[in-house]
Amino acid sequence: MEADELLMLVADGDQKAFEELYGLVSGPVFGLVRRVVRDPAQSEEVAQEVLLELWRSAARFDPRRGSALSWVLTLAHRRAVDRVRSARAAGERERREARRAHHPAFDQVLEEVEAGLEREWVRRCLDRLTALQRQSVTLAYYDGYTYREVAERLSLPLGTVKTRMRDGLSRLRDCLGGAA
């Protein structure tokens, strides 16, 4: 008998027809599920769920819409994709929860002292720049102006500001290099 005929008999509750249909479709179902899910144990579970669903929902098969095998494989593919999505969602939930539960040690006093020392070091290095370099660097990095805006604010050509910034940043890098 063909799978289509067997599926129609299964829809009427024929257990013998289900045994035959099982023999015909179990291999292709497992193969498809295995390619999607990849994990052998989960693939076996999903294939078993598909075959159980096949027994329960055989009456929904409409031979005018396609073959029994394509209908069964569609059920298998959908169930396998659902399993993969569910596993990914569960993994993402676990990762989010782990990140949320992780509270790094934090020593506020130490952080404040280190930040203060770093600010003081930067101040000392800024004091080593020429007044023009310091003014350009301060406008760009502390006040948030672009090079073009710094040039407009200081009424200088853009190239002059870029040169001052390059030289000033180079001197700052050399000065702060000892901080690392």
C-alpha atoms as a printed R data frame, in Angstrom:
    type eleno elety resid chain resno      x      y      z
1   ATOM     1    CA   MET     A     1  0.000  0.000  0.000
2   ATOM     2    CA   GLU     A     2  1.029  3.583 -0.626
3   ATOM     3    CA   ALA     A     3  1.592  6.071  2.185
4   ATOM     4    CA   ASP     A     4 -1.455  8.085  1.100
5   ATOM     5    CA   GLU     A     5 -3.774  5.071  1.432
6   ATOM     6    CA   LEU     A     6 -2.193  4.056  4.740
7   ATOM     7    CA   LEU     A     7 -2.597  7.551  6.155
8   ATOM     8    CA   MET     A     8 -6.304  7.524  5.245
9   ATOM     9    CA   LEU     A     9 -6.694  4.215  7.117
10  ATOM    10    CA   VAL     A    10 -4.735  5.591 10.094
11  ATOM    11    CA   ALA     A    11 -7.190  8.514 10.182
12  ATOM    12    CA   ASP     A    12 -9.896  5.886 10.784
13  ATOM    13    CA   GLY     A    13 -7.903  4.405 13.693
14  ATOM    14    CA   ASP     A    14 -6.380  1.408 11.895
15  ATOM    15    CA   GLN     A    15 -3.383  0.350 14.020
16  ATOM    16    CA   LYS     A    16 -2.095 -2.154 11.464
17  ATOM    17    CA   ALA     A    17 -2.029  0.598  8.817
18  ATOM    18    CA   PHE     A    18 -0.125  2.798 11.289
19  ATOM    19    CA   GLU     A    19  2.495  0.072 11.755
20  ATOM    20    CA   GLU     A    20  3.011 -0.092  7.986
21  ATOM    21    CA   LEU     A    21  3.057  3.693  7.664
22  ATOM    22    CA   TYR     A    22  5.529  3.879 10.547
23  ATOM    23    CA   GLY     A    23  7.831  1.513  8.670
24  ATOM    24    CA   LEU     A    24  7.616  3.672  5.550
25  ATOM    25    CA   VAL     A    25  8.142  7.121  7.098
26  ATOM    26    CA   SER     A    26 10.157  6.656 10.295
27  ATOM    27    CA   GLY     A    27 13.522  6.602  8.477
28  ATOM    28    CA   PRO     A    28 12.921  9.749  6.398
29  ATOM    29    CA   VAL     A    29 11.412 11.528  9.428
30  ATOM    30    CA   PHE     A    30 14.409 10.742 11.625
31  ATOM    31    CA   GLY     A    31 16.848 11.701  8.852
32  ATOM    32    CA   LEU     A    32 15.210 15.080  8.338
33  ATOM    33    CA   VAL     A    33 14.946 15.784 12.049
34  ATOM    34    CA   ARG     A    34 18.561 14.724 12.598
35  ATOM    35    CA   ARG     A    35 19.777 17.192  9.932
36  ATOM    36    CA   VAL     A    36 17.885 20.056 11.601
37  ATOM    37    CA   VAL     A    37 18.356 19.268 15.297
38  ATOM    38    CA   ARG     A    38 21.801 17.597 15.025
39  ATOM    39    CA   ASP     A    39 21.756 16.157 18.565
40  ATOM    40    CA   PRO     A    40 21.033 12.398 18.260
41  ATOM    41    CA   ALA     A    41 19.063 12.064 21.510
42  ATOM    42    CA   GLN     A    42 16.922 15.122 20.828
43  ATOM    43    CA   SER     A    43 16.432 13.975 17.231
44  ATOM    44    CA   GLU     A    44 15.029 10.673 18.484
45  ATOM    45    CA   GLU     A    45 12.649 12.545 20.811
46  ATOM    46    CA   VAL     A    46 11.453 14.878 18.082
47  ATOM    47    CA   ALA     A    47 10.986 12.009 15.604
48  ATOM    48    CA   GLN     A    48  8.938 10.127 18.216
49  ATOM    49    CA   GLU     A    49  6.820 13.238 18.834
50  ATOM    50    CA   VAL     A    50  6.230 13.597 15.082
51  ATOM    51    CA   LEU     A    51  5.137  9.982 14.719
52  ATOM    52    CA   LEU     A    52  2.816 10.315 17.713
53  ATOM    53    CA   GLU     A    53  1.387 13.493 16.194
54  ATOM    54    CA   LEU     A    54  0.959 11.585 12.932
55  ATOM    55    CA   TRP     A    55 -1.253  9.025 14.724
56  ATOM    56    CA   ARG     A    56 -3.286 11.741 16.455
57  ATOM    57    CA   SER     A    57 -3.724 14.109 13.516
58  ATOM    58    CA   ALA     A    58 -3.934 11.765 10.524
59  ATOM    59    CA   ALA     A    59 -7.493 12.967  9.899
60  ATOM    60    CA   ARG     A    60 -6.128 16.421  9.013
61  ATOM    61    CA   PHE     A    61 -4.287 15.048  5.992
62  ATOM    62    CA   ASP     A    62 -5.819 16.213  2.720
63  ATOM    63    CA   PRO     A    63 -4.574 14.158 -0.266
64  ATOM    64    CA   ARG     A    64 -5.665 16.960 -2.632
65  ATOM    65    CA   ARG     A    65 -2.964 19.242 -1.147
66  ATOM    66    CA   GLY     A    66 -0.006 16.881 -1.549
67  ATOM    67    CA   SER     A    67  1.398 13.453 -0.832
68  ATOM    68    CA   ALA     A    68  1.312 11.799  2.561
69  ATOM    69    CA   LEU     A    69  5.103 11.680  2.719
70  ATOM    70    CA   SER     A    70  5.460 15.398  2.052
71  ATOM    71    CA   TRP     A    71  2.805 16.126  4.694
72  ATOM    72    CA   VAL     A    72  4.595 13.949  7.261
73  ATOM    73    CA   LEU     A    73  7.971 15.500  6.441
74  ATOM    74    CA   THR     A    74  6.472 18.973  6.776
75  ATOM    75    CA   LEU     A    75  5.242 18.022 10.260
76  ATOM    76    CA   ALA     A    76  8.729 16.711 11.071
77  ATOM    77    CA   HIS     A    77 10.491 19.805  9.778
78  ATOM    78    CA   ARG     A    78  8.230 22.158 11.704
79  ATOM    79    CA   ARG     A    79  8.645 20.199 14.924
80  ATOM    80    CA   ALA     A    80 12.447 20.054 14.491
81  ATOM    81    CA   VAL     A    81 12.692 23.796 13.851
82  ATOM    82    CA   ASP     A    82 10.510 24.445 16.908
83  ATOM    83    CA   ARG     A    83 12.895 22.334 19.014
84  ATOM    84    CA   VAL     A    84 15.958 24.213 17.756
85  ATOM    85    CA   ARG     A    85 14.323 27.581 18.399
86  ATOM    86    CA   SER     A    86 13.218 26.497 21.845
87  ATOM    87    CA   ALA     A    87 16.724 25.309 22.726
88  ATOM    88    CA   ARG     A    88 18.256 28.568 21.504
89  ATOM    89    CA   ALA     A    89 15.739 30.646 23.462
90  ATOM    90    CA   ALA     A    90 16.409 28.602 26.606
91  ATOM    91    CA   GLY     A    91 20.160 29.046 26.173
92  ATOM    92    CA   GLU     A    92 19.759 32.792 25.696
93  ATOM    93    CA   ARG     A    93 17.569 33.022 28.821
94  ATOM    94    CA   GLU     A    94 20.224 31.144 30.797
95  ATOM    95    CA   ARG     A    95 22.986 33.452 29.512
96  ATOM    96    CA   ARG     A    96 20.950 36.567 30.369
97  ATOM    97    CA   GLU     A    97 20.233 35.230 33.835
98  ATOM    98    CA   ALA     A    98 23.895 34.376 34.375
99  ATOM    99    CA   ARG     A    99 24.919 37.896 33.330
100 ATOM   100    CA   ARG     A   100 22.281 39.380 35.614
101 ATOM   101    CA   ALA     A   101 23.349 37.214 38.544
102 ATOM   102    CA   HIS     A   102 27.035 38.039 38.079
103 ATOM   103    CA   HIS     A   103 27.968 40.931 40.338
104 ATOM   104    CA   PRO     A   104 31.629 41.813 40.031
105 ATOM   105    CA   ALA     A   105 33.438 42.876 43.142
106 ATOM   106    CA   PHE     A   106 33.483 46.645 43.374
107 ATOM   107    CA   ASP     A   107 35.560 48.719 45.703
108 ATOM   108    CA   GLN     A   108 34.150 52.233 45.456
109 ATOM   109    CA   VAL     A   109 36.932 53.872 47.481
110 ATOM   110    CA   LEU     A   110 39.634 52.261 45.349
111 ATOM   111    CA   GLU     A   111 37.807 53.296 42.158
112 ATOM   112    CA   GLU     A   112 37.534 56.904 43.346
113 ATOM   113    CA   VAL     A   113 41.201 57.061 44.368
114 ATOM   114    CA   GLU     A   114 42.349 55.620 41.034
115 ATOM   115    CA   ALA     A   115 40.096 57.996 39.095
116 ATOM   116    CA   GLY     A   116 41.465 60.929 41.087
117 ATOM   117    CA   LEU     A   117 45.051 59.878 40.400
118 ATOM   118    CA   GLU     A   118 44.302 59.491 36.694
119 ATOM   119    CA   ARG     A   119 42.657 62.933 36.541
120 ATOM   120    CA   GLU     A   120 45.670 64.480 38.257
121 ATOM   121    CA   TRP     A   121 48.064 62.756 35.844
122 ATOM   122    CA   VAL     A   122 46.060 64.014 32.847
123 ATOM   123    CA   ARG     A   123 46.045 67.546 34.313
124 ATOM   124    CA   ARG     A   124 49.833 67.474 34.702
125 ATOM   125    CA   CYS     A   125 50.262 66.257 31.132
126 ATOM   126    CA   LEU     A   126 47.866 68.916 29.809
127 ATOM   127    CA   ASP     A   127 49.928 71.550 31.649
128 ATOM   128    CA   ARG     A   128 52.976 70.444 29.610
129 ATOM   129    CA   LEU     A   129 51.252 71.374 26.332
130 ATOM   130    CA   THR     A   130 51.512 74.819 24.816
131 ATOM   131    CA   ALA     A   131 48.561 77.075 25.559
132 ATOM   132    CA   LEU     A   132 47.351 76.765 21.947
133 ATOM   133    CA   GLN     A   133 47.584 72.955 21.970
134 ATOM   134    CA   ARG     A   134 45.858 72.735 25.369
135 ATOM   135    CA   GLN     A   135 43.054 75.023 24.173
136 ATOM   136    CA   SER     A   136 42.438 72.919 21.028
137 ATOM   137    CA   VAL     A   137 42.586 69.583 22.868
138 ATOM   138    CA   THR     A   138 40.311 70.848 25.645
139 ATOM   139    CA   LEU     A   139 37.696 72.129 23.217
140 ATOM   140    CA   ALA     A   140 37.712 68.872 21.270
141 ATOM   141    CA   TYR     A   141 37.941 66.266 24.029
142 ATOM   142    CA   TYR     A   142 36.373 67.918 27.054
143 ATOM   143    CA   ASP     A   143 33.817 70.181 25.392
144 ATOM   144    CA   GLY     A   144 33.002 67.770 22.562
145 ATOM   145    CA   TYR     A   145 33.630 70.018 19.558
146 ATOM   146    CA   THR     A   146 34.697 68.585 16.208
147 ATOM   147    CA   TYR     A   147 37.946 69.762 14.641
148 ATOM   148    CA   ARG     A   148 35.949 71.950 12.274
149 ATOM   149    CA   GLU     A   149 34.000 73.487 15.193
150 ATOM   150    CA   VAL     A   150 37.243 74.103 17.107
151 ATOM   151    CA   ALA     A   151 38.642 75.884 14.034
152 ATOM   152    CA   GLU     A   152 35.532 78.059 13.757
153 ATOM   153    CA   ARG     A   153 35.497 78.809 17.485
154 ATOM   154    CA   LEU     A   154 39.161 79.869 17.456
155 ATOM   155    CA   SER     A   155 38.909 81.584 14.052
156 ATOM   156    CA   LEU     A   156 41.748 79.451 12.709
157 ATOM   157    CA   PRO     A   157 42.174 77.390  9.543
158 ATOM   158    CA   LEU     A   158 41.153 73.747  9.924
159 ATOM   159    CA   GLY     A   159 44.661 72.579  8.970
160 ATOM   160    CA   THR     A   160 46.195 74.645 11.793
161 ATOM   161    CA   VAL     A   161 43.801 73.113 14.339
162 ATOM   162    CA   LYS     A   162 44.528 69.601 13.056
163 ATOM   163    CA   THR     A   163 48.265 70.216 13.360
164 ATOM   164    CA   ARG     A   164 47.886 71.564 16.920
165 ATOM   165    CA   MET     A   165 45.703 68.599 17.847
166 ATOM   166    CA   ARG     A   166 48.112 66.064 16.341
167 ATOM   167    CA   ASP     A   167 51.094 67.615 18.097
168 ATOM   168    CA   GLY     A   168 49.211 68.041 21.379
169 ATOM   169    CA   LEU     A   169 47.869 64.485 21.347
170 ATOM   170    CA   SER     A   170 51.315 63.154 20.520
171 ATOM   171    CA   ARG     A   171 52.783 64.983 23.519
172 ATOM   172    CA   LEU     A   172 49.931 63.741 25.740
173 ATOM   173    CA   ARG     A   173 50.512 60.151 24.576
174 ATOM   174    CA   ASP     A   174 54.195 60.439 25.394
175 ATOM   175    CA   CYS     A   175 53.449 61.943 28.801
176 ATOM   176    CA   LEU     A   176 50.705 59.466 29.685
177 ATOM   177    CA   GLY     A   177 52.706 56.516 28.401
178 ATOM   178    CA   GLY     A   178 54.238 56.218 31.864
179 ATOM   179    CA   ALA     A   179 50.732 55.870 33.384
180 ATOM   180    CA   ALA     A   180 50.041 52.522 31.713
